[in-house]
Short mmCIF file of C-alpha atoms and ligand atoms in Angstrom, two decimals:
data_model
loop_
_atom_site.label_atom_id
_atom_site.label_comp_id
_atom_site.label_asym_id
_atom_site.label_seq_id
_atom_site.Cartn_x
_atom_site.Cartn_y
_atom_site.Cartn_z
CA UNK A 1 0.00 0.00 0.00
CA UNK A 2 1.82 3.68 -1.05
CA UNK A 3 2.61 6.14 1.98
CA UNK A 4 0.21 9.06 2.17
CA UNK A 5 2.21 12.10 2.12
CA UNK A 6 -0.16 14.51 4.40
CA UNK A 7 1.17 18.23 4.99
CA UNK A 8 1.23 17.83 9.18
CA UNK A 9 3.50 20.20 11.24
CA UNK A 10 5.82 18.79 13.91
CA UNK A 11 3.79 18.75 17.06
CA UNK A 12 6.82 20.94 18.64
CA UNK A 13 5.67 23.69 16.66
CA UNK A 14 1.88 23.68 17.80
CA UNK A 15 2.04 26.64 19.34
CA UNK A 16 2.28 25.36 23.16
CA UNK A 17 5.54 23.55 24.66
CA UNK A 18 4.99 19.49 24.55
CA UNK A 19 7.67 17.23 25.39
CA UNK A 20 7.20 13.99 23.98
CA UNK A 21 5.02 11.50 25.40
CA UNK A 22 2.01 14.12 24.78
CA UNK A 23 0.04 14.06 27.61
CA UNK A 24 -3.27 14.99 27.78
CA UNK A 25 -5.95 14.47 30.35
CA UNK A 26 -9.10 15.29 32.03
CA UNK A 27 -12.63 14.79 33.37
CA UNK A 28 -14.61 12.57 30.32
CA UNK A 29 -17.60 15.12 30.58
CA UNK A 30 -17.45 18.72 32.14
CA UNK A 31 -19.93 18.66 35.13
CA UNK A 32 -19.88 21.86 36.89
CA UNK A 33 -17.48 24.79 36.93
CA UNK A 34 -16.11 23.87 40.20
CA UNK A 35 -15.27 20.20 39.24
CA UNK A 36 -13.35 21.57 36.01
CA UNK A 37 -11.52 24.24 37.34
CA UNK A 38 -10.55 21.45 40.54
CA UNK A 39 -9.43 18.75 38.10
CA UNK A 40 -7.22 21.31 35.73
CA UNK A 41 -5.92 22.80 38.93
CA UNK A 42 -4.48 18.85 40.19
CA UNK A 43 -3.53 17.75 36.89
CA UNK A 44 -1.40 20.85 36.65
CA UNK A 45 0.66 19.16 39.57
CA UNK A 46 0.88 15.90 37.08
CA UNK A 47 2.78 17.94 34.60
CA UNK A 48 -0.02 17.07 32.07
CA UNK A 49 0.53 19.02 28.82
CA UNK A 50 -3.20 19.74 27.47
CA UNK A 51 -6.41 19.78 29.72
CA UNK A 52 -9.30 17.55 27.97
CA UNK A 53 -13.43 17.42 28.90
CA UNK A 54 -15.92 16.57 26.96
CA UNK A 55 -18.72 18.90 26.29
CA UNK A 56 -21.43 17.15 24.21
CA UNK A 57 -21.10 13.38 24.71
CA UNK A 58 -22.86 11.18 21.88
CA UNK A 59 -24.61 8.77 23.80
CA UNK A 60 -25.13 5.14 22.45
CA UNK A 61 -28.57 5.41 24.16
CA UNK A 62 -30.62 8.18 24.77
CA UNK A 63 -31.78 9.60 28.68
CA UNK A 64 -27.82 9.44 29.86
CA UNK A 65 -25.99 12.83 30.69
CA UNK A 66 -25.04 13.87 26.91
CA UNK A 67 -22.81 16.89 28.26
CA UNK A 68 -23.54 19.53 29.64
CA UNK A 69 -23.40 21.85 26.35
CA UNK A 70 -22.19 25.25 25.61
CA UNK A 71 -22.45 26.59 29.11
CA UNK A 72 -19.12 24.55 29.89
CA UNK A 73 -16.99 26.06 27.02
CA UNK A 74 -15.95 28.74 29.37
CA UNK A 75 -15.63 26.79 32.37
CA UNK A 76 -12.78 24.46 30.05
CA UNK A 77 -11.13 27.73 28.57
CA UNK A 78 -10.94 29.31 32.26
CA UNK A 79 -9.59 26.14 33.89
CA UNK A 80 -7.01 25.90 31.21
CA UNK A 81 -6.07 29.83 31.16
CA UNK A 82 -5.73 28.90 35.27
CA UNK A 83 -2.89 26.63 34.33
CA UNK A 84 -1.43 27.41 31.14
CA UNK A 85 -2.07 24.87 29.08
CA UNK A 86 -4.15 24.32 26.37
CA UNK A 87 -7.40 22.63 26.24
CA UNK A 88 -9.29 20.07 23.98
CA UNK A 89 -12.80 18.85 23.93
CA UNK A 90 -14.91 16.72 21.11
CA UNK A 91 -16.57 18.18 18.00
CA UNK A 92 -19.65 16.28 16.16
CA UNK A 93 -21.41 18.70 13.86
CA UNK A 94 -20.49 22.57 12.67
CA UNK A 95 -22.52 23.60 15.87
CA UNK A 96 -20.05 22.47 18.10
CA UNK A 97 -17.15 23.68 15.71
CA UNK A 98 -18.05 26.67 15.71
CA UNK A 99 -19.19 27.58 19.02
CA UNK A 100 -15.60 25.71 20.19
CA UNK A 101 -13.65 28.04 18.33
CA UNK A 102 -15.84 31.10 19.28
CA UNK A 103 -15.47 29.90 23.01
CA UNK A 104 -11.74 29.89 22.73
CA UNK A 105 -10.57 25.86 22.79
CA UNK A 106 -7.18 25.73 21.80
CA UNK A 107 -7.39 21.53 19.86
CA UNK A 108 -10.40 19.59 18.56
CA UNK A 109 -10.77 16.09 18.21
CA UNK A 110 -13.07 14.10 16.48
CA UNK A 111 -15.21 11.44 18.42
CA UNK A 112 -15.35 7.78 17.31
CA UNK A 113 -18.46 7.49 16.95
CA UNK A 114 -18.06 10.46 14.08
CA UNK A 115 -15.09 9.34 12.22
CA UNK A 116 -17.37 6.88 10.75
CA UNK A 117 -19.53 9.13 8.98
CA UNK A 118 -17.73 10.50 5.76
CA UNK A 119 -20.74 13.27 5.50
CA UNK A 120 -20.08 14.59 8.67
CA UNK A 121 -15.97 14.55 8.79
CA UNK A 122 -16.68 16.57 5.09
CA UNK A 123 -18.83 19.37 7.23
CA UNK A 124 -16.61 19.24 9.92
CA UNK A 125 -13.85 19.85 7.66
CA UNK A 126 -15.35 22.34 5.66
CA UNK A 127 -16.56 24.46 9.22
CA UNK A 128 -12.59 24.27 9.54
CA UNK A 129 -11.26 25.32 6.54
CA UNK A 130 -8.98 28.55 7.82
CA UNK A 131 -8.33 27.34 11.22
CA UNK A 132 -5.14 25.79 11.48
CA UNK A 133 -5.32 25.05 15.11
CA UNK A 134 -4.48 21.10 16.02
CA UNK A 135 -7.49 18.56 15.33
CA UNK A 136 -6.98 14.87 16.77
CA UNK A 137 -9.16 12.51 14.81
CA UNK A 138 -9.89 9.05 16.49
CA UNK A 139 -9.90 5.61 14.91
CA UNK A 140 -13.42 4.62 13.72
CA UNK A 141 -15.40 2.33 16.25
CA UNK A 142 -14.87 0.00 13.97
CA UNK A 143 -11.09 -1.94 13.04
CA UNK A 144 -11.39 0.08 9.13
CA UNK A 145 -8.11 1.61 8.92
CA UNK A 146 -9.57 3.54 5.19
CA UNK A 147 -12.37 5.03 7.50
CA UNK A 148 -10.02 6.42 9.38
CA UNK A 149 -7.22 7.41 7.06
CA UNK A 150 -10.14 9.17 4.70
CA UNK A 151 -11.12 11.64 7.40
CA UNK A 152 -7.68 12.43 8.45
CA UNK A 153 -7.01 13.43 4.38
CA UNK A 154 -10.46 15.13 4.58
CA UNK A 155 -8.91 17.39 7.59
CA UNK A 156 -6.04 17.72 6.13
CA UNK A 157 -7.44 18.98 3.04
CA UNK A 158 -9.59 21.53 4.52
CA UNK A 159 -6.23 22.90 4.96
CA UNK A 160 -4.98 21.55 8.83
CA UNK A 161 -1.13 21.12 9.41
CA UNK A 162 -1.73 20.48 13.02
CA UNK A 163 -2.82 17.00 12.67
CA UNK A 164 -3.00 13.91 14.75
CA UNK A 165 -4.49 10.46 15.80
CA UNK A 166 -6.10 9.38 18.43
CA UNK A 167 -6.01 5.25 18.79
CA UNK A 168 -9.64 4.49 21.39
CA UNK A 169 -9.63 0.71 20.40
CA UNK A 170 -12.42 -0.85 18.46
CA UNK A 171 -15.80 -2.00 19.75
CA UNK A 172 -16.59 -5.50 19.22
CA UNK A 173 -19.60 -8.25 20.04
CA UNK A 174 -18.21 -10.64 22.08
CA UNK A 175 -17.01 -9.92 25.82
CA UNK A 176 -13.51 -9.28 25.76
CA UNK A 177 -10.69 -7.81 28.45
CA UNK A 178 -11.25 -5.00 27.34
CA UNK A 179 -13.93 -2.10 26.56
CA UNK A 180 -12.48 -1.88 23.17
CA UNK A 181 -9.94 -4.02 21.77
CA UNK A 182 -6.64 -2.43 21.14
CA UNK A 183 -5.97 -4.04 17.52
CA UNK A 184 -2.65 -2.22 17.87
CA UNK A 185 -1.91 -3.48 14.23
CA UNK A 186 -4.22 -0.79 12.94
CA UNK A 187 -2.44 2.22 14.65
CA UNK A 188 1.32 0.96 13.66
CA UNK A 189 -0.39 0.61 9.79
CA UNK A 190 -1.58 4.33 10.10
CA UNK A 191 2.36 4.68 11.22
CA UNK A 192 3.31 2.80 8.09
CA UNK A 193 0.67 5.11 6.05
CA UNK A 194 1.89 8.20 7.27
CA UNK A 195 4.88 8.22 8.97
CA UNK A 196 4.64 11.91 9.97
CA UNK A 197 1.35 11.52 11.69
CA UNK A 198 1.43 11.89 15.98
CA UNK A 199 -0.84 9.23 17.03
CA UNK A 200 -2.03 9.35 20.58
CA UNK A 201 -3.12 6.46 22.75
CA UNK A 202 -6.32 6.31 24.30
CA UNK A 203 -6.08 3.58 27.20
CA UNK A 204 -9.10 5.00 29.10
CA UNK A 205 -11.63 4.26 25.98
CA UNK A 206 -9.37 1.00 25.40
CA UNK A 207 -9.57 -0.46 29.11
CA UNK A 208 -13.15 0.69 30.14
CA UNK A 209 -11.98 0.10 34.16
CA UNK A 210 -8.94 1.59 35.62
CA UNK A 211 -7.05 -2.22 35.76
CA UNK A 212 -5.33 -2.39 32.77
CA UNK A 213 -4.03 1.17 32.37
CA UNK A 214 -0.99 1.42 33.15
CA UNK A 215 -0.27 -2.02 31.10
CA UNK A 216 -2.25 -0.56 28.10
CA UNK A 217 -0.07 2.87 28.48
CA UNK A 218 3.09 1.07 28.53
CA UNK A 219 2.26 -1.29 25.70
CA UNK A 220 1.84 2.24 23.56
CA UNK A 221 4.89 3.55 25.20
CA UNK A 222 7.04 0.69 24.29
CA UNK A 223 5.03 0.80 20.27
CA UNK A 224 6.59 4.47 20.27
CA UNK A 225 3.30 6.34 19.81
CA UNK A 226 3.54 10.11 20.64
CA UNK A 227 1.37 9.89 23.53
CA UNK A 228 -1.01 9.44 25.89
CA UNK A 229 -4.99 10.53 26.51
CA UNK A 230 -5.66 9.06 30.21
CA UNK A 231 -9.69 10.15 31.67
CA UNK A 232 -9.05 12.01 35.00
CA UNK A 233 -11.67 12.72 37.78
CA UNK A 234 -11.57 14.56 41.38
CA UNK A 235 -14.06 12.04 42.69
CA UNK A 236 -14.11 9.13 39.70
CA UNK A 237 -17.35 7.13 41.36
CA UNK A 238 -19.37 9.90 41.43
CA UNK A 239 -18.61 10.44 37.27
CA UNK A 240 -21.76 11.77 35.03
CA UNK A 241 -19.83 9.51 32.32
CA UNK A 242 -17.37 6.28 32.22
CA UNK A 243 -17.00 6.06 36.21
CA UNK A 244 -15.13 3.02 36.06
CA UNK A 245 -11.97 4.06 33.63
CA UNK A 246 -11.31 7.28 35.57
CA UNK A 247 -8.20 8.02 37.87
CA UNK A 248 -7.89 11.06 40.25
CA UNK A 249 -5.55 13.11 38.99
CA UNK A 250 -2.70 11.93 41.83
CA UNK A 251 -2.99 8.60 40.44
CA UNK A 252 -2.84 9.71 37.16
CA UNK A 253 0.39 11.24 38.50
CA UNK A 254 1.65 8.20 40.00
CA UNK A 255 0.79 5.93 36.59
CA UNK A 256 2.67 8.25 34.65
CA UNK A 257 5.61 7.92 36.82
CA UNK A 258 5.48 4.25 36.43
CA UNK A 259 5.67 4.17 32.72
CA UNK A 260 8.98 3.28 31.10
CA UNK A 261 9.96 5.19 28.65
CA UNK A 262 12.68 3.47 26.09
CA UNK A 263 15.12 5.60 23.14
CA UNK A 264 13.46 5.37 19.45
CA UNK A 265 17.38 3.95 18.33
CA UNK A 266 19.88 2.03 19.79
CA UNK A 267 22.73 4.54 20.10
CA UNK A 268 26.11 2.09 20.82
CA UNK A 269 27.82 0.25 18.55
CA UNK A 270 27.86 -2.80 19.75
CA UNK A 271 24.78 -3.22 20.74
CA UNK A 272 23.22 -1.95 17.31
CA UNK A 273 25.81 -4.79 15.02
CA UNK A 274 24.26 -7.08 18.20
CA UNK A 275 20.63 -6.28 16.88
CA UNK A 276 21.50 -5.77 13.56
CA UNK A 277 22.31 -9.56 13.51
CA UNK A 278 19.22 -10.70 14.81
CA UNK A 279 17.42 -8.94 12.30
CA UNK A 280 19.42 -10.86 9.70
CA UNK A 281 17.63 -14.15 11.67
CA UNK A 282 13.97 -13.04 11.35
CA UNK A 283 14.39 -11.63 7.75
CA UNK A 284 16.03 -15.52 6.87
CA UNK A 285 12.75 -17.11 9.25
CA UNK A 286 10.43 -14.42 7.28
CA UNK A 287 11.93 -16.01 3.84
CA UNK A 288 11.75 -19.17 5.06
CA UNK A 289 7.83 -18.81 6.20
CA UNK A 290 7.07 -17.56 2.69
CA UNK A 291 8.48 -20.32 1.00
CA UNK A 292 6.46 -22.67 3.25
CA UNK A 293 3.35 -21.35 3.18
CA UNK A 294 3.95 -21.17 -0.43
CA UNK A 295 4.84 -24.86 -0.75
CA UNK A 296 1.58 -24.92 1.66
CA UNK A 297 -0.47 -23.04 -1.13
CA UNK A 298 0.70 -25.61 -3.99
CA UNK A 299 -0.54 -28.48 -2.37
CA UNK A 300 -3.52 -26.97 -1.17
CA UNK A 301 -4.11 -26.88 -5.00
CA UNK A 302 -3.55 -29.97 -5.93
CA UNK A 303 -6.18 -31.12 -3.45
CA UNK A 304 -8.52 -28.43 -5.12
CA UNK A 305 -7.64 -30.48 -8.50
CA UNK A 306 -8.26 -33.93 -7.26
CA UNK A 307 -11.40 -32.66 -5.21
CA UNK A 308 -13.04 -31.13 -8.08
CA UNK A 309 -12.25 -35.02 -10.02
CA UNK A 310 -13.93 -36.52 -7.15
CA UNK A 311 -16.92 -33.98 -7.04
CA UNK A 312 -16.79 -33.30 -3.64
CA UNK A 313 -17.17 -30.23 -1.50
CA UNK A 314 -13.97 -28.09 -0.91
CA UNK A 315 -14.73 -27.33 2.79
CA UNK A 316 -14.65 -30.77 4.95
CA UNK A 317 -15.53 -29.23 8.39
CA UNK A 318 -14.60 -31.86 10.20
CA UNK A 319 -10.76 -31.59 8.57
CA UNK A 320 -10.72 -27.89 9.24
CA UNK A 321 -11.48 -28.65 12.87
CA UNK A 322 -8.41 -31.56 13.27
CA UNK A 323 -6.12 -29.35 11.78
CA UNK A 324 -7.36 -26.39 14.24
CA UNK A 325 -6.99 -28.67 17.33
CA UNK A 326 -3.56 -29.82 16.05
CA UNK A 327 -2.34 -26.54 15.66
CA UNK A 328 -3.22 -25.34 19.02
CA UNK A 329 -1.73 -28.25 20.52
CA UNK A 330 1.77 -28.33 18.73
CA UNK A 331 1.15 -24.16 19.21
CA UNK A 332 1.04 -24.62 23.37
CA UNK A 333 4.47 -26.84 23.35
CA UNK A 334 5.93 -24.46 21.22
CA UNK A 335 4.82 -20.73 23.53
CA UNK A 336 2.10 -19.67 21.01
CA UNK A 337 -1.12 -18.28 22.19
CA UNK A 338 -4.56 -19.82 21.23
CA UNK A 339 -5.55 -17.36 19.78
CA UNK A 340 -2.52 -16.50 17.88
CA UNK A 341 -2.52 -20.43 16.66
CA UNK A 342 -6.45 -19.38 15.63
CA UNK A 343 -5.90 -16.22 13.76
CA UNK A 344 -3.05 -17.91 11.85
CA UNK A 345 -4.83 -21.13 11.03
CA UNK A 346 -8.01 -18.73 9.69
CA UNK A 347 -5.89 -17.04 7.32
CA UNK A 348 -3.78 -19.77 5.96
CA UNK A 349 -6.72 -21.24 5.61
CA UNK A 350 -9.22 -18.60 3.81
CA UNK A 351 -6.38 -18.92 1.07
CA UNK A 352 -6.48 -21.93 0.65
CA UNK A 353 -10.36 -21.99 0.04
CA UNK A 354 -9.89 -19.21 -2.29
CA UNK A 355 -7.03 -20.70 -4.50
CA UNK A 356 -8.99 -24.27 -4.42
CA UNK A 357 -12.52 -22.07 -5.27
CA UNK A 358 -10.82 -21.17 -8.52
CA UNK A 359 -9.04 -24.01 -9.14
CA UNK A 360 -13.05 -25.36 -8.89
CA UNK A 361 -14.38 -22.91 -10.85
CA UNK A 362 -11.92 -23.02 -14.15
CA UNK A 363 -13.37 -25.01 -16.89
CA UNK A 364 -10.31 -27.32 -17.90
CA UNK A 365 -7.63 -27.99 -15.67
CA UNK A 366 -4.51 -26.87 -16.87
CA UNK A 367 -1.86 -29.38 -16.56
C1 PEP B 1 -14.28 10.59 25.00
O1 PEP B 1 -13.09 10.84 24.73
O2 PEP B 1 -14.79 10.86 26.08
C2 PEP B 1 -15.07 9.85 24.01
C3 PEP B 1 -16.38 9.93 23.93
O3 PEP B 1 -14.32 9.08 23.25
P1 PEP B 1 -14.60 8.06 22.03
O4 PEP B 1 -15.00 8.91 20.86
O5 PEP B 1 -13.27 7.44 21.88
O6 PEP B 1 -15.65 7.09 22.48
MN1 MN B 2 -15.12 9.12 28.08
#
């Protein structure tokens, strides 16, 4: 896939000092003056870079606190003028653009639930053509990396330098660890993409509970992404929105001092010939693997042949499940997840089904 080649200013030159990890945090919704103004006033003691709260929330059901609305846009800007820092909150519709950027917010981002919706990214964008202040788009709720590069080039063609990701996780049906599963694949593929791009992890929308936060920050720590968005609350129970992922701003504080933060590039010598040579190793496995699975592929044809002389059905269920169970067997003696073993097997798999499909579907066999 070619790299995108998006015009996005180093976030150094945003117009407020950052060090890198970017950290921003705050309440998930504004509540009352008091509780803003409180939380900026304790991150500030964090060394937090930008203050965040959410002014309009999109609900997935209705009769739930959907923000508190305009009123808070001053509270946010005051708080933030109180510390010195910038603040952010979440845009949906040219309404909340524009009364944002009347109020005085320093960043935008764009919610999740909006990325989705190429219409409304296209208004959004348009309400910001002119405004090059920094707009933080997160990932789609759903794993389509496309969705989610298309509204970042919408942005950026409405004329933003100031551009960045934000990675939330994806939403998904079954019950899983988390709120929203990381896919972290998708975020390092946007890195691929467009390697200029600051993406910033969201662990709070990720975890869904404050258990796996620190784990979750650390995991995007050690991926190099360019920071952090952690949910922070002066009394977390008593939340309007997502009680159970957010921290009081002292234990934000004390997660933040826990993270380890590692160099982009091995500096010495020695150790870089040192990795340098284990590199050589994967890239020979990484041939190797190709040439198997290729081998793999052949084979898988010539069954397709001699299936389709038989007249029988390509899929045999009860084959797919032995070689499943065999897998994950020969996968646990050898330190390989389930689930690694599973997502694997379903891919080697699907291409197998396709190349014996055509080899099916062609009138003559070639010989
Ligand atoms: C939020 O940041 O509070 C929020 C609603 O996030 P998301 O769009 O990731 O669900
Ligand atoms: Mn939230």
């Amino acid at each position: 896939m070619e790299l995108l080649d998006l015009k996005i200013d180093d976030p150094e030159t945003w117009g407020f000092p950052i060090g890198k990890p970017i950290i921003i945090s705050g309440p998930c919704s504004a509540e009352t003056e008091e509780q803003v103004m409180e939380t900026a006033l304790r991150l500030a003691k964090q060394n937090i870079h930008i203050l965040r709260a959410g002014i309009w929330k999109p609900r997935t059901r209705p009769n739930a606190f959907e923000g508190i609305g305009s009123v808070g846009l001053p509270w946010l800007v005051a708080a933030g003028k109180a510390i010195n820092k910038p603040v952010a909150t979440e845009v949906a519709n040219v309404k909340h653009v524009i009364e944002a950027l009347n109020a005085g917010v320093d960043i935008l981002w764009i919610g999740a639930r909006t990325t989705v919706n190429p219409f409304a990214i296209q208004e959004i964008a348009d309400a910001l053509a002119g405004v090059n202040i920094p707009i933080l788009v997160k990932n789609p709720i759903n794993p389509d990396l496309e969705l989610w590069i298309g509204a970042l080039e919408r942005i950026s063609k409405a004329g933003i330098t100031k551009l960045g990701a934000i990675h939330r996780g994806f939403s998904n049906y079954e019950k899983t660890k988390y709120r929203n599963k990381p896919n972290w694949e998708l975020p390092m593929e946007l890195k691929r993409r467009i390697p200029n791009l600051p993406i910033i992890c969201d662990p709070s929308h990720i975890c869904g509970t404050t258990e796996f936060l620190l784990e979750v920050s650390q995991e995007a720590m050690d991926l190099n992404m360019d920071g952090l968005m952690l949910e922070s609350h002066i009394n977390p129970k008593e939340a309007w929105s997502d009680a159970k992922q957010q921290v009081t701003p002292e234990d934000l504080g004390q997660l933040l001092s826990q993270l380890v933060l590692r160099k982009e590039k091995v500096e010495d010598v020695v150790a870089l010939s040192k990795l340098e040579y284990m590199r050589t190793k994967i890239d020979k496995i990484d041939n190797d693997l190709i040439d198997m699975i290729s081998k793999r592929m052949e084979i898988a044809r010539e069954i397709g042949a001699h299936k389709k002389e038989q007249n029988i059905t390509i899929l045999q269920s009860n084959r797919w499940e032995e070689i499943i169970q065999k897998m994950l067997k020969v996968g646990k003696d050898k330190n390989l997840t389930d689930d690694f073993i599973t997502k694997l097997f379903e891919i080697i798999h699907a291409e197998s089904i396709h190349n014996q499909t055509q080899i099916m579907n062609t009138e003559k066999l070639v010989k």
